[in-house]
GROMACS .gro file of C-alpha atoms in nm:
model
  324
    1UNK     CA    1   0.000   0.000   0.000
    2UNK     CA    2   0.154   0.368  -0.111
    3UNK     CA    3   0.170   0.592   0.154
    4UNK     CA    4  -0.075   0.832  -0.079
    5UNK     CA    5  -0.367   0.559  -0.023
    6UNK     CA    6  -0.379   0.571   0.358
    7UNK     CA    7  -0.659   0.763   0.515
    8UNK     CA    8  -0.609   1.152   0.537
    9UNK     CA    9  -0.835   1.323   0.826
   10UNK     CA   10  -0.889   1.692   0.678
   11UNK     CA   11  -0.860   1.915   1.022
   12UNK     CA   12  -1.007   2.289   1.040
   13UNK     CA   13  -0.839   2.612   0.943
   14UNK     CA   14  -0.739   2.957   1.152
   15UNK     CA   15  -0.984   2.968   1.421
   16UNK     CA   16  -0.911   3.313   1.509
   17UNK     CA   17  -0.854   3.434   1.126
   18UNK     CA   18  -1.215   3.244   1.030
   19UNK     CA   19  -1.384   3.418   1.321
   20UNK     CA   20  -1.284   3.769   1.210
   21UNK     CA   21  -1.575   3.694   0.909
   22UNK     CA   22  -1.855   3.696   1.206
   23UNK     CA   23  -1.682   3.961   1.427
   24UNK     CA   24  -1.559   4.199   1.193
   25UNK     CA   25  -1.212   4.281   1.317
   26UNK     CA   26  -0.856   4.087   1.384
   27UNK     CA   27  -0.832   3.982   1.746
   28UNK     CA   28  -0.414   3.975   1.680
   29UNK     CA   29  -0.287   4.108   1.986
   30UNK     CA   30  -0.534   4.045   2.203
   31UNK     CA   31  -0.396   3.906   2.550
   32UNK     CA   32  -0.679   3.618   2.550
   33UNK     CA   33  -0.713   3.631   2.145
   34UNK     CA   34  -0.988   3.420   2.012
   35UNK     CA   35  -1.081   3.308   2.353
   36UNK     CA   36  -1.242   3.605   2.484
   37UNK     CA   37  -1.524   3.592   2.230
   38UNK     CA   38  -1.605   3.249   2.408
   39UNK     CA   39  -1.761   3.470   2.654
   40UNK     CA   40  -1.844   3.807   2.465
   41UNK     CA   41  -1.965   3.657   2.104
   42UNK     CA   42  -2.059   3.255   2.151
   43UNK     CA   43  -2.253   3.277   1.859
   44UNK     CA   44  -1.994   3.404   1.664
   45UNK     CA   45  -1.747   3.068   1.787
   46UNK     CA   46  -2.039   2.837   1.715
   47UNK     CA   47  -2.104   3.002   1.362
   48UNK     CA   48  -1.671   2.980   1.265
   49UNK     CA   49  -1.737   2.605   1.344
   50UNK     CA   50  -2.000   2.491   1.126
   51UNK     CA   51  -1.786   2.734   0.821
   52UNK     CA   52  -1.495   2.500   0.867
   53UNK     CA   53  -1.771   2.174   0.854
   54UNK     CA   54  -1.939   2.306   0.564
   55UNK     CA   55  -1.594   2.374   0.393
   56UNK     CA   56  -1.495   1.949   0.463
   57UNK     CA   57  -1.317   1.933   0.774
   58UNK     CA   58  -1.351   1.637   0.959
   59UNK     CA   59  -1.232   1.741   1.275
   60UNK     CA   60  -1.321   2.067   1.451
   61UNK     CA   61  -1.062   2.205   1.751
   62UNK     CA   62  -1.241   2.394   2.033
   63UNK     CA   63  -1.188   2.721   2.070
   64UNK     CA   64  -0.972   2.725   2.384
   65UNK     CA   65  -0.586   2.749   2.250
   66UNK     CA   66  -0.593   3.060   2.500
   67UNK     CA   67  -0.852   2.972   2.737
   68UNK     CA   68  -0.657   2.933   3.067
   69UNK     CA   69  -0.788   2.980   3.491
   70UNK     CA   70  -0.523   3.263   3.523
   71UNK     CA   71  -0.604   3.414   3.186
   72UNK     CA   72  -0.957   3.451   3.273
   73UNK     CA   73  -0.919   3.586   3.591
   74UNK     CA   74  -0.685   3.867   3.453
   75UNK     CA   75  -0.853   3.970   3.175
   76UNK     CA   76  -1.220   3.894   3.200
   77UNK     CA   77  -1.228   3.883   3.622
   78UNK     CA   78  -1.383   3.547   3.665
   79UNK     CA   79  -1.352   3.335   3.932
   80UNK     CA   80  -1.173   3.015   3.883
   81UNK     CA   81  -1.554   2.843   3.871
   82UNK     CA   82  -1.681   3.044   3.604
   83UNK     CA   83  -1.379   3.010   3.434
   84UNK     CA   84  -1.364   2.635   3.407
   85UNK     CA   85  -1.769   2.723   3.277
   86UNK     CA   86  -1.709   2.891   3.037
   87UNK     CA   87  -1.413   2.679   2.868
   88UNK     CA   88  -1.717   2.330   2.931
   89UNK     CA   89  -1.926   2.550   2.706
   90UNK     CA   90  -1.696   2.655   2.464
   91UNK     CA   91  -1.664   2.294   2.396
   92UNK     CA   92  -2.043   2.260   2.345
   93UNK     CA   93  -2.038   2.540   2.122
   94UNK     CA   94  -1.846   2.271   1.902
   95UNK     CA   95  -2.075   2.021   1.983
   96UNK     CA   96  -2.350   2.211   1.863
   97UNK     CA   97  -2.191   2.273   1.493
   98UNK     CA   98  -2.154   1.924   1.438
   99UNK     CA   99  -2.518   1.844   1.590
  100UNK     CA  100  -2.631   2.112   1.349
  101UNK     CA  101  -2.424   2.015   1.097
  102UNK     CA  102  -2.477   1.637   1.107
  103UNK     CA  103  -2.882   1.685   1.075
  104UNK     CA  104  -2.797   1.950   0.770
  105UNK     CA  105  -2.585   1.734   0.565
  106UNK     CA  106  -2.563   1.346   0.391
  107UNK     CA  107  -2.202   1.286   0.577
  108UNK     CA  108  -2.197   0.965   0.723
  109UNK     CA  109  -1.844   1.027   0.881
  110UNK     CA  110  -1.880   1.199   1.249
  111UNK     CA  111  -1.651   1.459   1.249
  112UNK     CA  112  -1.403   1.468   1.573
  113UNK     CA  113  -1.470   1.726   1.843
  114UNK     CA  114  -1.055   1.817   1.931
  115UNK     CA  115  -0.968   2.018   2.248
  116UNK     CA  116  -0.690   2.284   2.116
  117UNK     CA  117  -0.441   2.263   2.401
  118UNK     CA  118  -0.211   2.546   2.351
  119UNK     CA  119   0.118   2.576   2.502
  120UNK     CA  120   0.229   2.690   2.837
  121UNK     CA  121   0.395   2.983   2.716
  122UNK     CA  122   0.054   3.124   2.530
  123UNK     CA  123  -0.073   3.237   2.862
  124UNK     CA  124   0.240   3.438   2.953
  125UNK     CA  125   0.145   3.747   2.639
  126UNK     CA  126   0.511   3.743   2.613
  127UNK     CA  127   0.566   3.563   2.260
  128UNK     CA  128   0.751   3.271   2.438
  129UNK     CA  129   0.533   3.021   2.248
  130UNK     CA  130   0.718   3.110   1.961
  131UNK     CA  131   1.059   3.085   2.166
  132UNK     CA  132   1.040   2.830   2.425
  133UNK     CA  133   1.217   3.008   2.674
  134UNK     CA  134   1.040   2.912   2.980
  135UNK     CA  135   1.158   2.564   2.955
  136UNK     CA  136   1.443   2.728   3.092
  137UNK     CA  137   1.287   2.821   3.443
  138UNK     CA  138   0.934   2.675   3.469
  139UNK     CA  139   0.896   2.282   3.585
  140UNK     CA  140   0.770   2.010   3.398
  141UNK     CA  141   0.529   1.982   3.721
  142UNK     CA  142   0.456   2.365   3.706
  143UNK     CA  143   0.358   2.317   3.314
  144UNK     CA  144   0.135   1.983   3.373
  145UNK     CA  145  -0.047   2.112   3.694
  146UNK     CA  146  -0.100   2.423   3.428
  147UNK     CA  147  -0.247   2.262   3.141
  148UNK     CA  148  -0.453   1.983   3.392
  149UNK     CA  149  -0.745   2.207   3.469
  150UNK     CA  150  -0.848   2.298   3.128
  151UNK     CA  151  -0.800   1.932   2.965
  152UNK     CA  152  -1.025   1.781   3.252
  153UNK     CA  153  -1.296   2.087   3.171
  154UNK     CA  154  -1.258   1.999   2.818
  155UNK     CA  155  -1.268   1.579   2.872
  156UNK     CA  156  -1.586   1.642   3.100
  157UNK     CA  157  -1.761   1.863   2.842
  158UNK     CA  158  -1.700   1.583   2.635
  159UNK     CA  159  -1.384   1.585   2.307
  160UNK     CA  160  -1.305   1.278   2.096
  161UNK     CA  161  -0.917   1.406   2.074
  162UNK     CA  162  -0.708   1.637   2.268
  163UNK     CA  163  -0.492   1.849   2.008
  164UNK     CA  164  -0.181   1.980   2.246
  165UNK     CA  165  -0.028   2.200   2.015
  166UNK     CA  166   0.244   2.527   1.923
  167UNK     CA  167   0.476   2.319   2.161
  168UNK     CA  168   0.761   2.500   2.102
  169UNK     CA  169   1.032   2.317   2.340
  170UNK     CA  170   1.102   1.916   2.377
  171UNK     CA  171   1.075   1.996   2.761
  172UNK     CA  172   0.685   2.057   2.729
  173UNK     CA  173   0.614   1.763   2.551
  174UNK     CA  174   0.780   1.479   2.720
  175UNK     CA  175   0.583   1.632   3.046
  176UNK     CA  176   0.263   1.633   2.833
  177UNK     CA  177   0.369   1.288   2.725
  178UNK     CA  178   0.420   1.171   3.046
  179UNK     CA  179   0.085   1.373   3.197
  180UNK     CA  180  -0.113   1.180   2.930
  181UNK     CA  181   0.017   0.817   3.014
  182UNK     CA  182  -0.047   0.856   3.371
  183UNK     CA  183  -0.321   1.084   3.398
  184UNK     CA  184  -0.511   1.043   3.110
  185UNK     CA  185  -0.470   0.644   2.994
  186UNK     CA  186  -0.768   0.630   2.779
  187UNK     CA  187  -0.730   0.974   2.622
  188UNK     CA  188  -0.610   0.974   2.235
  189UNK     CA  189  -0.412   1.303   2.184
  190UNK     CA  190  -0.158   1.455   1.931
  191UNK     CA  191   0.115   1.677   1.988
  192UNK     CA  192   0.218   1.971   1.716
  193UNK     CA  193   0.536   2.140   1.746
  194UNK     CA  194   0.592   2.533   1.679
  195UNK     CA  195   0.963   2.561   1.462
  196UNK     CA  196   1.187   2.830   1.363
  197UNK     CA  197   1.303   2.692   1.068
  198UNK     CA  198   1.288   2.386   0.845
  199UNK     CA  199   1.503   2.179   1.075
  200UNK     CA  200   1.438   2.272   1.453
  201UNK     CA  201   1.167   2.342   1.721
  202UNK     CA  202   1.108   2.706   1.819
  203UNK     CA  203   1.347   2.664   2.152
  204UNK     CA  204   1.606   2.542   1.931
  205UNK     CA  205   1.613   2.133   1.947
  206UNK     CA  206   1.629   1.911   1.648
  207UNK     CA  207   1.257   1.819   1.503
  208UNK     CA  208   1.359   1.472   1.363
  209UNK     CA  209   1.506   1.330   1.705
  210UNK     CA  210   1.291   1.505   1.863
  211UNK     CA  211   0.982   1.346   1.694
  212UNK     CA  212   1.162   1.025   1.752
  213UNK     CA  213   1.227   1.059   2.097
  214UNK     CA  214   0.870   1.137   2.196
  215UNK     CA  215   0.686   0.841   1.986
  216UNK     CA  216   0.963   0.571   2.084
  217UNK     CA  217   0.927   0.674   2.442
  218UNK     CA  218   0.527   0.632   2.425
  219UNK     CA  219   0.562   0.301   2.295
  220UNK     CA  220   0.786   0.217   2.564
  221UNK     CA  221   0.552   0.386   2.826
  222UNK     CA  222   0.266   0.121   2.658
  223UNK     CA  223   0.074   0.487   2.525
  224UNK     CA  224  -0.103   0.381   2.209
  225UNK     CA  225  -0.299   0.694   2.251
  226UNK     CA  226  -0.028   0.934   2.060
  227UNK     CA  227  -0.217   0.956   1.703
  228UNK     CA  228  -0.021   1.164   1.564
  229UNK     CA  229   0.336   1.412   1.571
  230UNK     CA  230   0.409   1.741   1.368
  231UNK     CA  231   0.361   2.078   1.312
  232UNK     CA  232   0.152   2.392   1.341
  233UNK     CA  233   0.189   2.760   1.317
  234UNK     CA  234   0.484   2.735   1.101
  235UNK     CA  235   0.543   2.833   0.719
  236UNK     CA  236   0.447   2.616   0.565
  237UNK     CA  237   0.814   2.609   0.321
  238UNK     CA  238   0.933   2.442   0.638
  239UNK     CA  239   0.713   2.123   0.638
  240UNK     CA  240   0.828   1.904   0.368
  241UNK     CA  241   1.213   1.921   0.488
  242UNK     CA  242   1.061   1.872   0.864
  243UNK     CA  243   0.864   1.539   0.726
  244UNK     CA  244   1.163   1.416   0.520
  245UNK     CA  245   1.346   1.416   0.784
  246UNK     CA  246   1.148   1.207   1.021
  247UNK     CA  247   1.014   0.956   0.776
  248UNK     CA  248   1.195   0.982   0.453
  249UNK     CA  249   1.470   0.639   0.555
  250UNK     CA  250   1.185   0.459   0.754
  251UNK     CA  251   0.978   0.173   0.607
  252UNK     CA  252   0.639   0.210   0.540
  253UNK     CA  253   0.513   0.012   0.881
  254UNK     CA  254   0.813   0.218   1.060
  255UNK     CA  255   0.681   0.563   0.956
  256UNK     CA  256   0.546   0.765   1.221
  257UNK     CA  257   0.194   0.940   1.140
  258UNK     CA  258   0.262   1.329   1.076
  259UNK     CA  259  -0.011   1.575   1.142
  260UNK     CA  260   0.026   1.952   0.953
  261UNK     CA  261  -0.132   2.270   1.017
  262UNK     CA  262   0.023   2.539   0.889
  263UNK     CA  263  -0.014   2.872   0.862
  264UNK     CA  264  -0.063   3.064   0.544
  265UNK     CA  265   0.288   3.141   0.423
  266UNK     CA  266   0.189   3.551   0.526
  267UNK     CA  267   0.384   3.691   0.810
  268UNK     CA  268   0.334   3.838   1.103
  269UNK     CA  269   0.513   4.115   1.317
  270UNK     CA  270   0.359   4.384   1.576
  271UNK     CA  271   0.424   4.695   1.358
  272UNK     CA  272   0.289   4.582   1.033
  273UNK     CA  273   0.074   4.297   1.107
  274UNK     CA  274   0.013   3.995   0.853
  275UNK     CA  275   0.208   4.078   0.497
  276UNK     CA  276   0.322   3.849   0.194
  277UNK     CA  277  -0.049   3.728   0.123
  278UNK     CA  278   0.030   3.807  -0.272
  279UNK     CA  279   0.323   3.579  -0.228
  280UNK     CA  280   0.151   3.262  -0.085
  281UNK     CA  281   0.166   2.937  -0.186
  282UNK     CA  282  -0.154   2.782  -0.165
  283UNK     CA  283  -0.163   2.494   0.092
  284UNK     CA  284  -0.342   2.270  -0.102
  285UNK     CA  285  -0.026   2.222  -0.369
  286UNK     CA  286   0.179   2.129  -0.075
  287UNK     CA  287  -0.069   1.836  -0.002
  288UNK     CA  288   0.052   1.561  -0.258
  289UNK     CA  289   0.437   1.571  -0.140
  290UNK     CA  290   0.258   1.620   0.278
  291UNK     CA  291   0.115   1.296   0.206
  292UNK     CA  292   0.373   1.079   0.040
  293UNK     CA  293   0.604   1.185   0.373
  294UNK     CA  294   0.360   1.074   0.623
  295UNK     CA  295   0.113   1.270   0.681
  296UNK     CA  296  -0.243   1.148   0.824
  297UNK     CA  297  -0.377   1.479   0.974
  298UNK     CA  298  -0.358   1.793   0.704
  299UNK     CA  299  -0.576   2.170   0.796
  300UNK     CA  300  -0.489   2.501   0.836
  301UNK     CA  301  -0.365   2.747   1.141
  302UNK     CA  302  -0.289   3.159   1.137
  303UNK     CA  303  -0.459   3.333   0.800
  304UNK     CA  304  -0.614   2.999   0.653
  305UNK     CA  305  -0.983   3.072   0.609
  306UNK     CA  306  -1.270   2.825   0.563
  307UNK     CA  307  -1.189   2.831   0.199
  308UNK     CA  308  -0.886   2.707   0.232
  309UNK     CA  309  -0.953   2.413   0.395
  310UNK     CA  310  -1.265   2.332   0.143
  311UNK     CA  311  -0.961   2.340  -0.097
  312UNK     CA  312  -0.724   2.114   0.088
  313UNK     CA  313  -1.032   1.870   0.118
  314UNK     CA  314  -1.085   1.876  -0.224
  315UNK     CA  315  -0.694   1.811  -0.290
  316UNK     CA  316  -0.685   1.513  -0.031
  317UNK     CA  317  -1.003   1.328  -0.188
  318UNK     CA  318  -0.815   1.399  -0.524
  319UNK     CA  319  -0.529   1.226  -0.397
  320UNK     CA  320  -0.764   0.940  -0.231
  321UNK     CA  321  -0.936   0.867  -0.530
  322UNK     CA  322  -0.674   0.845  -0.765
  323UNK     CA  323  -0.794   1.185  -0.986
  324UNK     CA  324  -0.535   1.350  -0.915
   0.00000   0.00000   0.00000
């Protein structure tokens, strides 16, 4: 069997970037981003959801990537209580797309329900998600007593997946690895990595070994719950050297399964916000080569709209049904 024949699960685009259509303005810069309009605009989160189902995707992340105890309690002054509410029904706001979604269409696929666990660092407003740099002086304990409280609010609200993700240091992962096996030992999961470049995580470490080290370690912990390891919130130039180098000299049963959300190919800085649009790639011509390197999980993050994703969709069933 060629890699190109083994099932593809299409994921959801930019949550914050799709959102902007219902709310009419960029939430870039916001200290809670998206996640305020959990409690400000619900109707707005629940409307962004059903886009991305209408465009294909078969898996829909929560909107919680910022949704943290502290977070709320800072910038929206709710109690620890009302804060673990409102992330249980931001996750319902999900579940109501696909309800509404499922009666509206002829799918007979359920599309996942996937808790977007963002890093550690994405709480901080200091840009170390995209640097790593508090793997220098936070715990592994400090980062998985952290992360606990949301993941059981978004497990008891009910999520097929948890999708830990813009892990930008090897340091969060292995404790998110290890949280999962002994926490969580019924829990499938996947966890995305943030790089700088087409060869190394944000905080500097090598993808490839790193990659290695975390899915040989959860077969050795007995966690057949890992689904999936990659990438998000990256450019997307960098994926196809980051997948050749984790898969390109392993056998087809030895491959590990690659998941890919990347961002547009625009980029971002605080003076000038999002430029390079005109120079873009789209994603969906990057999905044949994705595919043949691995991966089994293919959407969208930062400036990737619903339309994008219909597009990837329509690439991947290409691919699946030998039409393209």
């Amino acid at each position: 069997m060629t890699s190109s024949r083994l099932p593809v699960t299409v994921l959801d685009g930019g949550f914050a970037t799709q959102l902007s259509v219902h709310v009419g303005k960029h939430v870039d810069g916001d200290p809670l981003w998206s996640a305020r309009f959990n409690a400000t605009n619900p109707n707005a989160v629940y409307k962004t959801h059903l886009d991305f189902l209408e465009a294909g995707a078969q898996c829909i992340m929560t909107n919680t990537y910022q949704a943290s105890i502290e977070g709320y309690g800072e910038y929206l002054d709710l109690s620890e209580a009302a804060s673990i509410q409102l992330i249980k029904s931001t996750v319902k706001l999900a579940h109501m797309a696909r309800t509404k979604h499922l009666a509206e269409s002829d799918i007979r696929e359920i599309p996942l329900v996937v808790a977007s666990i963002g890093p550690y660092g994405a709480h901080l407003h200091d840009g170390s998600e995209y640097t790593g740099e508090y793997a220098d002086y936070v715990s592994a304990d400090t980062i998985q007593k952290w992360h606990r409280s949301r993941i059981d609010a978004c497990l008891e609200a009910g999520v097929d997946v948890l999708g830990i993700e813009t892990i930008p240091c090897k340091m969060e992962a292995d404790a998110m690895l290890e949280m999962m096996t002994e926490d969580y030992p019924h829990v499938k999961f996947w966890i995305s990595f943030q790089c700088k470049d087409s060869g190394h995580l944000a905080r500097g470490e090598n993808f490839a070994e790193t990659v290695s080290y975390i899915w040989n370690k959860a077969k050795l912990l007995g966690n057949d719950n890992l689904i999936a390891l990659g990438v998000n919130c990256v450019h997307p130039q960098f994926v196809t050297p980051l997948f050749r180098a984790v898969n390109e000299k392993r056998s087809p049963v030895e491959r590990i399964p690659l998941i890919v959300y990347p961002n547009s190919g625009e980029v971002y800085s605080v003076e000038t916000g999002w430029q390079g649009k005109e120079d873009c790639v789209p994603l969906e011509q990057y999905v044949p080569q994705w595919i043949d390197l691995g991966a089994r999980f293919i959407g969208g993050c930062c400036r990737t709209y619903a339309r994008d994703i219909k597009r990837i969709k329509q690439a991947v069933t290409a691919l699946q049904t030998g039409t393209l």
